[in-house]
Tab-separated table of C-alpha atoms and ligand atoms in Angstrom:
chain	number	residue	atom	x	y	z
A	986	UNK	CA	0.000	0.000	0.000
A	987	UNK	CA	3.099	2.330	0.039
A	988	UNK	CA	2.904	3.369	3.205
A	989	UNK	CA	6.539	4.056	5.223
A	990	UNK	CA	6.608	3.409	9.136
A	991	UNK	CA	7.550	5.980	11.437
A	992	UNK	CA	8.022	6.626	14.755
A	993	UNK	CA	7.313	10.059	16.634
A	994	UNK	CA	11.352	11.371	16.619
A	995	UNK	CA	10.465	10.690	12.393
A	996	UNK	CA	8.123	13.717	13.477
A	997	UNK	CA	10.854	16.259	14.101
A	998	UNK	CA	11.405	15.949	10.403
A	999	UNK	CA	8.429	15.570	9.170
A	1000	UNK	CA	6.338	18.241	10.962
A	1001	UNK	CA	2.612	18.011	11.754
A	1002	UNK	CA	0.493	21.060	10.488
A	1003	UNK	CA	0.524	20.142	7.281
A	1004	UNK	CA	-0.527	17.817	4.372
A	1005	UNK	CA	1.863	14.778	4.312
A	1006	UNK	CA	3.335	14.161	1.038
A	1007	UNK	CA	3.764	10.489	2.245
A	1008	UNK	CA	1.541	7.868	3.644
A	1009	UNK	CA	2.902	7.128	6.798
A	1010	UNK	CA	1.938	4.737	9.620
A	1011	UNK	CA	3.269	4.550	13.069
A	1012	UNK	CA	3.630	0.524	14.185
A	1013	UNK	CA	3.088	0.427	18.369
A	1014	UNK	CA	3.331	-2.283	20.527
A	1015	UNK	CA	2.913	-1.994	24.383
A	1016	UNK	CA	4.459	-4.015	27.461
A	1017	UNK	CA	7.704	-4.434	26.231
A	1018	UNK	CA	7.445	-8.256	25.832
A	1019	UNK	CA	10.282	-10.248	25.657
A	1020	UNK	CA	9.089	-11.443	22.185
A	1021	UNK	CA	9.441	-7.972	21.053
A	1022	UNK	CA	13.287	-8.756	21.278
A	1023	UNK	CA	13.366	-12.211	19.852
A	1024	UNK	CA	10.512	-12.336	17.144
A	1025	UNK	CA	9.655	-8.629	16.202
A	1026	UNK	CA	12.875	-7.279	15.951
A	1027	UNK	CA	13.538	-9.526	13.333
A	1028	UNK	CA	10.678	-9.235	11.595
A	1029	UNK	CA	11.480	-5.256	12.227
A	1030	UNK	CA	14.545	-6.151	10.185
A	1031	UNK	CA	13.597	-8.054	7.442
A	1032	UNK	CA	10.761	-5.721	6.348
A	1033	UNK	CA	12.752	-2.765	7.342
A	1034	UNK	CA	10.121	-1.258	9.209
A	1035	UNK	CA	10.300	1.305	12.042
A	1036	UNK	CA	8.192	0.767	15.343
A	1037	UNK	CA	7.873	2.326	18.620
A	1038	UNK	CA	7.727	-0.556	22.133
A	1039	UNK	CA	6.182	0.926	25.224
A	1040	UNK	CA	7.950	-0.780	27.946
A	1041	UNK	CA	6.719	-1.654	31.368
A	1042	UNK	CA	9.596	-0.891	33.833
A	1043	UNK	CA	8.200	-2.209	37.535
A	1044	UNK	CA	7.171	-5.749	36.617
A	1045	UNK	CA	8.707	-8.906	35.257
A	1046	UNK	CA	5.715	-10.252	33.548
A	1047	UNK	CA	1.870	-9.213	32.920
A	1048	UNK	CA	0.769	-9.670	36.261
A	1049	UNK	CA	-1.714	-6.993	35.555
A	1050	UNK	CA	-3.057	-9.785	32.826
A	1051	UNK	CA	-1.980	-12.697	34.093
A	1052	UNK	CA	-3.061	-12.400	37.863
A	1053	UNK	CA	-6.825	-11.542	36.819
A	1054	UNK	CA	-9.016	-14.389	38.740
A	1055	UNK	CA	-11.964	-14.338	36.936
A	1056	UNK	CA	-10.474	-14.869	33.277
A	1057	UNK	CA	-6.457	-14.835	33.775
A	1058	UNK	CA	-4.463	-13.839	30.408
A	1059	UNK	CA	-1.437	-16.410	30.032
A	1060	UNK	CA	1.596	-15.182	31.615
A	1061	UNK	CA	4.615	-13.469	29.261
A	1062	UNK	CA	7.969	-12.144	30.042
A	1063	UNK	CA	8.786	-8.577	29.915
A	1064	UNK	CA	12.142	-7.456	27.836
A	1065	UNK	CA	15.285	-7.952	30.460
A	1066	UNK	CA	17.672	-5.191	30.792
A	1067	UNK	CA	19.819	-6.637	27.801
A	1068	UNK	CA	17.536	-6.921	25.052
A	1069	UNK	CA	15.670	-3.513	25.909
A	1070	UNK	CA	19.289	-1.992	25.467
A	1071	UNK	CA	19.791	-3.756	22.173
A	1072	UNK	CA	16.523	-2.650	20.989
A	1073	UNK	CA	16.694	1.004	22.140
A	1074	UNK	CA	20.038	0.885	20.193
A	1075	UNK	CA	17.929	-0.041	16.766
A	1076	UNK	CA	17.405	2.711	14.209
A	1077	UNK	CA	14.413	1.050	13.326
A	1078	UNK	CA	13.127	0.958	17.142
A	1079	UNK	CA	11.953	4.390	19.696
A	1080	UNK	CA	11.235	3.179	22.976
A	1081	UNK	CA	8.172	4.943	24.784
A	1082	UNK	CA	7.039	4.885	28.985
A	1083	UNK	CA	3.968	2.646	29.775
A	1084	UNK	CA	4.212	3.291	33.698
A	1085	UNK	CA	6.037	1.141	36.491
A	1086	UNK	CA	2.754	-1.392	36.990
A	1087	UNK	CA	0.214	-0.826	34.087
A	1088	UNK	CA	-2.575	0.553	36.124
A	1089	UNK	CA	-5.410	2.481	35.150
A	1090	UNK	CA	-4.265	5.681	35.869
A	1091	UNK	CA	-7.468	7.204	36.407
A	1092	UNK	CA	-7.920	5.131	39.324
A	1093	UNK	CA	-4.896	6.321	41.167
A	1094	UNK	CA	-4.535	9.649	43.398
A	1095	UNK	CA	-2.402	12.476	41.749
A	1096	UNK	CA	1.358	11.141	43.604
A	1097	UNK	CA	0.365	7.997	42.750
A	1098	UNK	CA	-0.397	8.860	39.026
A	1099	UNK	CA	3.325	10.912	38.880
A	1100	UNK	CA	5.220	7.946	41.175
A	1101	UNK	CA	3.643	5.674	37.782
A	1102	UNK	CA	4.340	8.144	35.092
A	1103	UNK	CA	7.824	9.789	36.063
A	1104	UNK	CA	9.460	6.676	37.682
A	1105	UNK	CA	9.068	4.581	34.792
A	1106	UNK	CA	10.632	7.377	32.265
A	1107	UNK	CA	13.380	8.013	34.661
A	1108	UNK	CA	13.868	4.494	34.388
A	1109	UNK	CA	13.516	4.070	31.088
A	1110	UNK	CA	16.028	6.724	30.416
A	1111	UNK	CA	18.716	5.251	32.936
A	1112	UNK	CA	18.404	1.976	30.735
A	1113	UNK	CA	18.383	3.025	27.088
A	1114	UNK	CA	20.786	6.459	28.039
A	1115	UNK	CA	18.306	8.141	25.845
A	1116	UNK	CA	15.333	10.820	26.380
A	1117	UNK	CA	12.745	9.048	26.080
A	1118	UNK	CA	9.358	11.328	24.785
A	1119	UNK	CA	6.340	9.422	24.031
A	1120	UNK	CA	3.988	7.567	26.481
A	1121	UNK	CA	0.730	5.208	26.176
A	1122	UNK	CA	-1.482	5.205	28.898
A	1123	UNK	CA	-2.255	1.617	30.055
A	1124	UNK	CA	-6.052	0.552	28.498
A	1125	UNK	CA	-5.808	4.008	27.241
A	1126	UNK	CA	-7.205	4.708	30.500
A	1127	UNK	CA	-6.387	8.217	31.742
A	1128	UNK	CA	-8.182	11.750	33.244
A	1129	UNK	CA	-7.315	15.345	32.958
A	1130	UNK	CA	-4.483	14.577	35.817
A	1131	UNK	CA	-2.806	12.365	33.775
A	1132	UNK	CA	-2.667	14.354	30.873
A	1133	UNK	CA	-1.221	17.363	33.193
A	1134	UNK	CA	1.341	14.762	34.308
A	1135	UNK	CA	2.760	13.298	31.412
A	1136	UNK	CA	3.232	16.784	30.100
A	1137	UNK	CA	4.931	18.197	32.810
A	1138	UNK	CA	7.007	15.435	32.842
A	1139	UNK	CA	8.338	16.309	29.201
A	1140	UNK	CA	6.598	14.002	27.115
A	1141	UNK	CA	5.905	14.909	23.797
A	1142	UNK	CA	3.842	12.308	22.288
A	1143	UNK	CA	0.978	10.463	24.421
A	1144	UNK	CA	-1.106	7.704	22.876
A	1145	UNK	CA	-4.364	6.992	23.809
A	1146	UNK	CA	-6.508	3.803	22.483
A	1147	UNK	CA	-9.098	4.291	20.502
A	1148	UNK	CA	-10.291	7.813	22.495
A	1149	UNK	CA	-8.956	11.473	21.051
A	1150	UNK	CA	-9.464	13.640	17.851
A	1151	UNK	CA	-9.349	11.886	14.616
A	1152	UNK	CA	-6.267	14.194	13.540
A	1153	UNK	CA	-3.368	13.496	15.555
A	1154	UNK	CA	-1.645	17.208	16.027
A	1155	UNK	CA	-5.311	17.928	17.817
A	1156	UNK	CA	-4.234	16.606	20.961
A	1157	UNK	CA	-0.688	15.689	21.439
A	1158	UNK	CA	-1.324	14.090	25.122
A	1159	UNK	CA	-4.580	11.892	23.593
A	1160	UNK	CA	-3.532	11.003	19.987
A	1161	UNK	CA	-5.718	8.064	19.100
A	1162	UNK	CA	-4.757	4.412	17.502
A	1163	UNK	CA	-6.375	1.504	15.813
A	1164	UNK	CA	-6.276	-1.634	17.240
A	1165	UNK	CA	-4.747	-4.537	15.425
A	1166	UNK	CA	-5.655	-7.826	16.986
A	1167	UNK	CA	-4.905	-11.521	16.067
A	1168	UNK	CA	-8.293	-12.370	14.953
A	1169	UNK	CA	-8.191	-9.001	12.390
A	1170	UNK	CA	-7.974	-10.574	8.684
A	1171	UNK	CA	-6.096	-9.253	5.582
A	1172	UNK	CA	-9.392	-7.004	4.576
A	1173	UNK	CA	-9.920	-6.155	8.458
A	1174	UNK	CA	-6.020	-4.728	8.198
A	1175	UNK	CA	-6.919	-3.167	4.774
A	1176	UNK	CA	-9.991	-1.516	6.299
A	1177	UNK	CA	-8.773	-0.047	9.365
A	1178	UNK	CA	-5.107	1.141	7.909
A	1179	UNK	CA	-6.458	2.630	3.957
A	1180	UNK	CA	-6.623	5.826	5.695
A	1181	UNK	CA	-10.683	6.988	6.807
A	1182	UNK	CA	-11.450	4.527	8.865
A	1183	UNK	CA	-11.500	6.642	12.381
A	1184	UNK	CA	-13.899	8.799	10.219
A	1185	UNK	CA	-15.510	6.115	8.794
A	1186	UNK	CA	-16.443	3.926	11.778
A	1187	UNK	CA	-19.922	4.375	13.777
B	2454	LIG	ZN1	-0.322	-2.037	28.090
């Protein structure tokens, strides 16, 4: 479909108030699984495409998944130190904050929102020796608060789920994505990425 993959440093370049003379798509996957290093990275490779990995920094696993009683998720590694360093230090990879525990932030008191938010980037940046600028809110779950915090805490570039403006230079701390999932086909893909579908969809 000629699109080329981005991430949100790309943006520097590219600027946002304007008609892109490109179709570009931004590839993001959250947790920072250890899969990420061992089976997307060289997929990343092959294809040559660019993605950006929110990483988890206060857990070992999806215990926010996987400890669920009613209808538990099966349990996956997060990235060790090692391969989140190796895949900081791809061109092809920008590595965003996803909080220390993956609450839902709008749940939490103000501290506990910032302890969340700022921990994990300081973190983050420790690891990777990197700034790290752009931040998905676990479930997409946030509040006004949240959006104060990750703001003040120098982040450039917040994802959202499927909440926020259609356009994504409307609301830099909400920008809205499309969900991908296993069951979605080749025409479910074609449908959501050929370019209206946020306007599109009821
Ligand atoms: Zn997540």
């Amino acid at each position: 479909m000629g699109f080329e993959t981005i991430t949100f440093k790309d943006l520097e370049r590219i600027g946002l108030n304007k008609r892109f003379d490109k179709r570009y798509i931004m590839l993001t996957f959250d947790d920072g699984y250890q899969d990420n290093y061992d089976l997307l990275l060289p997929l990343l490779e092959k294809y040559q495409f660019k993605a950006t990995i929110y990483v988890v920094t206060g857990e070992n696993h999806n215990r926010w998944d996987h400890a669920v009683l009613d209808n538990p998720d099966k349990r996956f590694e997060l990235l060790d130190i090692d391969s989140l360093k190796k895949l900081a230090q791809s061109p092809l990879i920008e590595i965003g904050g996803h909080t220390l525990t993956h609450p839902r932030l709008n749940q939490l008191t103000e501290d506990q929102q910032r302890e969340e938010i700022i921990s994990n980037k300081e973190r983050l940046e420790e690891i990777i020796n990197q700034p790290v600028t752009t931040f998905a809110y676990p479930y997409g779950d946030h509040n006004e608060v949240s959006k104060k915090i990750v703001s003040e805490a120098g982040y450039q570039y917040t994802v959202a789920t499927n909440s926020g403006p259609k356009a994504i230079h409307e609301d830099l701390n909400q920008i809205r994505r499309i969900a991908i999932f296993p069951k979605t086909d080749t025409f479910g893909l074609w449908r959501k990425i050929r370019g209206n579908y946020t306007f599109r969809k009821k």
